[in-house]
């Protein structure tokens, strides 16, 4: 059974930083795409960063380029999201996602497995 467990959320003031982690277990295939999807109440999840575990290729949404960094530690089956220069509009529940990697994208439909989320709150 595939499990994704996020951690590292919290509250921070605008301009601050947070680091999120996602530990994956039970995933049979070594090559997969993983991504981070923030979601605010009443809105759909919109991906902000994705990474291919086989090639290390990375894709960012324009809204986070230069501020967020996605990375992997394959030995630990862990994905990270370093978030710098945080803004109030970054406030959301951040979900970790994983799925087959035919292409690297931020389309929610590509991702099959989801974590339970970790809350990030940025105050002005």
mmCIF file of C-alpha atoms in Angstrom:
data_model
loop_
_atom_site.group_PDB
_atom_site.id
_atom_site.type_symbol
_atom_site.label_atom_id
_atom_site.label_comp_id
_atom_site.label_asym_id
_atom_site.label_seq_id
_atom_site.Cartn_x
_atom_site.Cartn_y
_atom_site.Cartn_z
ATOM 1 C CA UNK A 1 0.000 0.000 0.000
ATOM 2 C CA UNK A 2 1.422 3.349 -1.063
ATOM 3 C CA UNK A 3 1.676 5.977 1.638
ATOM 4 C CA UNK A 4 2.792 9.581 1.403
ATOM 5 C CA UNK A 5 3.344 11.430 4.654
ATOM 6 C CA UNK A 6 3.980 15.165 4.712
ATOM 7 C CA UNK A 7 5.556 17.182 7.495
ATOM 8 C CA UNK A 8 7.112 20.579 8.082
ATOM 9 C CA UNK A 9 4.163 22.926 7.777
ATOM 10 C CA UNK A 10 3.613 25.780 10.193
ATOM 11 C CA UNK A 11 3.053 29.485 10.579
ATOM 12 C CA UNK A 12 5.479 32.142 9.442
ATOM 13 C CA UNK A 13 5.480 35.842 8.640
ATOM 14 C CA UNK A 14 5.715 37.125 5.100
ATOM 15 C CA UNK A 15 9.272 36.931 3.845
ATOM 16 C CA UNK A 16 10.041 33.920 5.990
ATOM 17 C CA UNK A 17 10.906 30.342 5.058
ATOM 18 C CA UNK A 18 9.584 26.846 5.623
ATOM 19 C CA UNK A 19 10.742 23.422 4.529
ATOM 20 C CA UNK A 20 8.284 20.630 3.780
ATOM 21 C CA UNK A 21 9.064 16.918 3.577
ATOM 22 C CA UNK A 22 7.181 14.009 2.034
ATOM 23 C CA UNK A 23 8.173 10.430 2.820
ATOM 24 C CA UNK A 24 6.962 7.803 0.354
ATOM 25 C CA UNK A 25 6.569 4.131 1.162
ATOM 26 C CA UNK A 26 5.104 1.090 -0.555
ATOM 27 C CA UNK A 27 5.654 2.440 -4.087
ATOM 28 C CA UNK A 28 6.746 -0.395 -6.345
ATOM 29 C CA UNK A 29 8.240 1.592 -9.210
ATOM 30 C CA UNK A 30 11.490 3.466 -8.785
ATOM 31 C CA UNK A 31 10.707 5.930 -11.528
ATOM 32 C CA UNK A 32 7.842 8.188 -10.700
ATOM 33 C CA UNK A 33 6.871 11.816 -10.742
ATOM 34 C CA UNK A 34 6.217 13.586 -7.485
ATOM 35 C CA UNK A 35 4.786 17.005 -6.876
ATOM 36 C CA UNK A 36 3.471 19.518 -4.376
ATOM 37 C CA UNK A 37 -0.098 20.789 -4.622
ATOM 38 C CA UNK A 38 -1.305 23.571 -2.354
ATOM 39 C CA UNK A 39 -5.031 23.922 -1.842
ATOM 40 C CA UNK A 40 -7.071 26.656 -0.201
ATOM 41 C CA UNK A 41 -10.683 26.180 0.947
ATOM 42 C CA UNK A 42 -13.162 26.291 -1.893
ATOM 43 C CA UNK A 43 -10.509 26.040 -4.585
ATOM 44 C CA UNK A 44 -9.003 23.195 -6.566
ATOM 45 C CA UNK A 45 -5.489 22.010 -5.975
ATOM 46 C CA UNK A 46 -2.915 23.693 -8.210
ATOM 47 C CA UNK A 47 0.533 22.205 -8.502
ATOM 48 C CA UNK A 48 3.514 24.411 -7.818
ATOM 49 C CA UNK A 49 6.504 22.075 -8.271
ATOM 50 C CA UNK A 50 7.139 18.606 -9.652
ATOM 51 C CA UNK A 51 10.148 16.337 -9.993
ATOM 52 C CA UNK A 52 10.940 13.111 -11.826
ATOM 53 C CA UNK A 53 12.683 10.648 -9.557
ATOM 54 C CA UNK A 54 14.424 8.876 -12.429
ATOM 55 C CA UNK A 55 15.939 11.856 -14.263
ATOM 56 C CA UNK A 56 15.793 14.580 -11.622
ATOM 57 C CA UNK A 57 13.959 16.864 -14.050
ATOM 58 C CA UNK A 58 12.063 19.667 -12.347
ATOM 59 C CA UNK A 59 9.113 21.843 -13.265
ATOM 60 C CA UNK A 60 7.862 24.927 -11.394
ATOM 61 C CA UNK A 61 4.770 27.030 -11.638
ATOM 62 C CA UNK A 62 5.572 30.653 -12.499
ATOM 63 C CA UNK A 63 4.201 31.794 -9.154
ATOM 64 C CA UNK A 64 6.996 30.072 -7.207
ATOM 65 C CA UNK A 65 9.987 30.272 -9.545
ATOM 66 C CA UNK A 66 12.971 31.716 -7.726
ATOM 67 C CA UNK A 67 11.320 31.257 -4.322
ATOM 68 C CA UNK A 68 10.633 27.511 -3.955
ATOM 69 C CA UNK A 69 13.042 24.637 -4.495
ATOM 70 C CA UNK A 70 11.949 21.021 -4.914
ATOM 71 C CA UNK A 71 14.436 18.216 -4.271
ATOM 72 C CA UNK A 72 14.754 14.490 -3.637
ATOM 73 C CA UNK A 73 16.681 12.125 -1.432
ATOM 74 C CA UNK A 74 16.119 8.820 -3.213
ATOM 75 C CA UNK A 75 17.942 6.859 -0.518
ATOM 76 C CA UNK A 76 15.373 8.083 1.999
ATOM 77 C CA UNK A 77 12.404 8.002 -0.412
ATOM 78 C CA UNK A 78 11.818 11.612 0.579
ATOM 79 C CA UNK A 79 10.862 14.699 -1.388
ATOM 80 C CA UNK A 80 11.380 18.196 -0.066
ATOM 81 C CA UNK A 81 10.050 21.667 -0.778
ATOM 82 C CA UNK A 82 12.141 24.571 0.449
ATOM 83 C CA UNK A 83 9.962 27.665 0.480
ATOM 84 C CA UNK A 84 11.618 31.066 0.773
ATOM 85 C CA UNK A 85 10.282 34.613 0.529
ATOM 86 C CA UNK A 86 6.857 33.355 1.534
ATOM 87 C CA UNK A 87 3.811 35.492 0.812
ATOM 88 C CA UNK A 88 0.355 35.509 2.415
ATOM 89 C CA UNK A 89 -1.052 34.107 -0.828
ATOM 90 C CA UNK A 90 1.102 30.992 -0.322
ATOM 91 C CA UNK A 91 -1.137 30.084 2.618
ATOM 92 C CA UNK A 92 -2.686 26.675 1.908
ATOM 93 C CA UNK A 93 -2.785 23.010 2.792
ATOM 94 C CA UNK A 94 0.153 21.518 0.919
ATOM 95 C CA UNK A 95 -0.341 18.007 -0.462
ATOM 96 C CA UNK A 96 2.372 15.654 -1.639
ATOM 97 C CA UNK A 97 1.478 13.595 -4.715
ATOM 98 C CA UNK A 98 3.047 10.762 -6.714
ATOM 99 C CA UNK A 99 2.229 9.049 -9.975
ATOM 100 C CA UNK A 100 3.574 7.434 -13.152
ATOM 101 C CA UNK A 101 6.027 9.584 -14.995
ATOM 102 C CA UNK A 102 5.157 9.602 -18.711
ATOM 103 C CA UNK A 103 5.611 13.380 -18.625
ATOM 104 C CA UNK A 104 6.526 15.935 -16.003
ATOM 105 C CA UNK A 105 3.615 18.223 -15.327
ATOM 106 C CA UNK A 106 1.527 19.945 -12.690
ATOM 107 C CA UNK A 107 -1.725 18.370 -13.858
ATOM 108 C CA UNK A 108 -3.610 16.931 -10.920
ATOM 109 C CA UNK A 109 -4.909 14.059 -13.039
ATOM 110 C CA UNK A 110 -1.380 12.672 -13.526
ATOM 111 C CA UNK A 111 -0.978 11.923 -9.844
ATOM 112 C CA UNK A 112 -2.497 8.799 -8.359
ATOM 113 C CA UNK A 113 -1.333 8.849 -4.751
ATOM 114 C CA UNK A 114 -1.841 11.678 -2.290
ATOM 115 C CA UNK A 115 -0.774 12.483 1.230
ATOM 116 C CA UNK A 116 -3.013 13.987 3.894
ATOM 117 C CA UNK A 117 -1.453 17.423 3.681
ATOM 118 C CA UNK A 118 0.414 19.826 5.908
ATOM 119 C CA UNK A 119 -0.810 23.350 6.628
ATOM 120 C CA UNK A 120 1.263 26.381 5.710
ATOM 121 C CA UNK A 121 0.108 29.754 7.007
ATOM 122 C CA UNK A 122 1.827 33.005 6.052
ATOM 123 C CA UNK A 123 0.807 36.178 7.858
ATOM 124 C CA UNK A 124 1.398 39.701 6.624
#
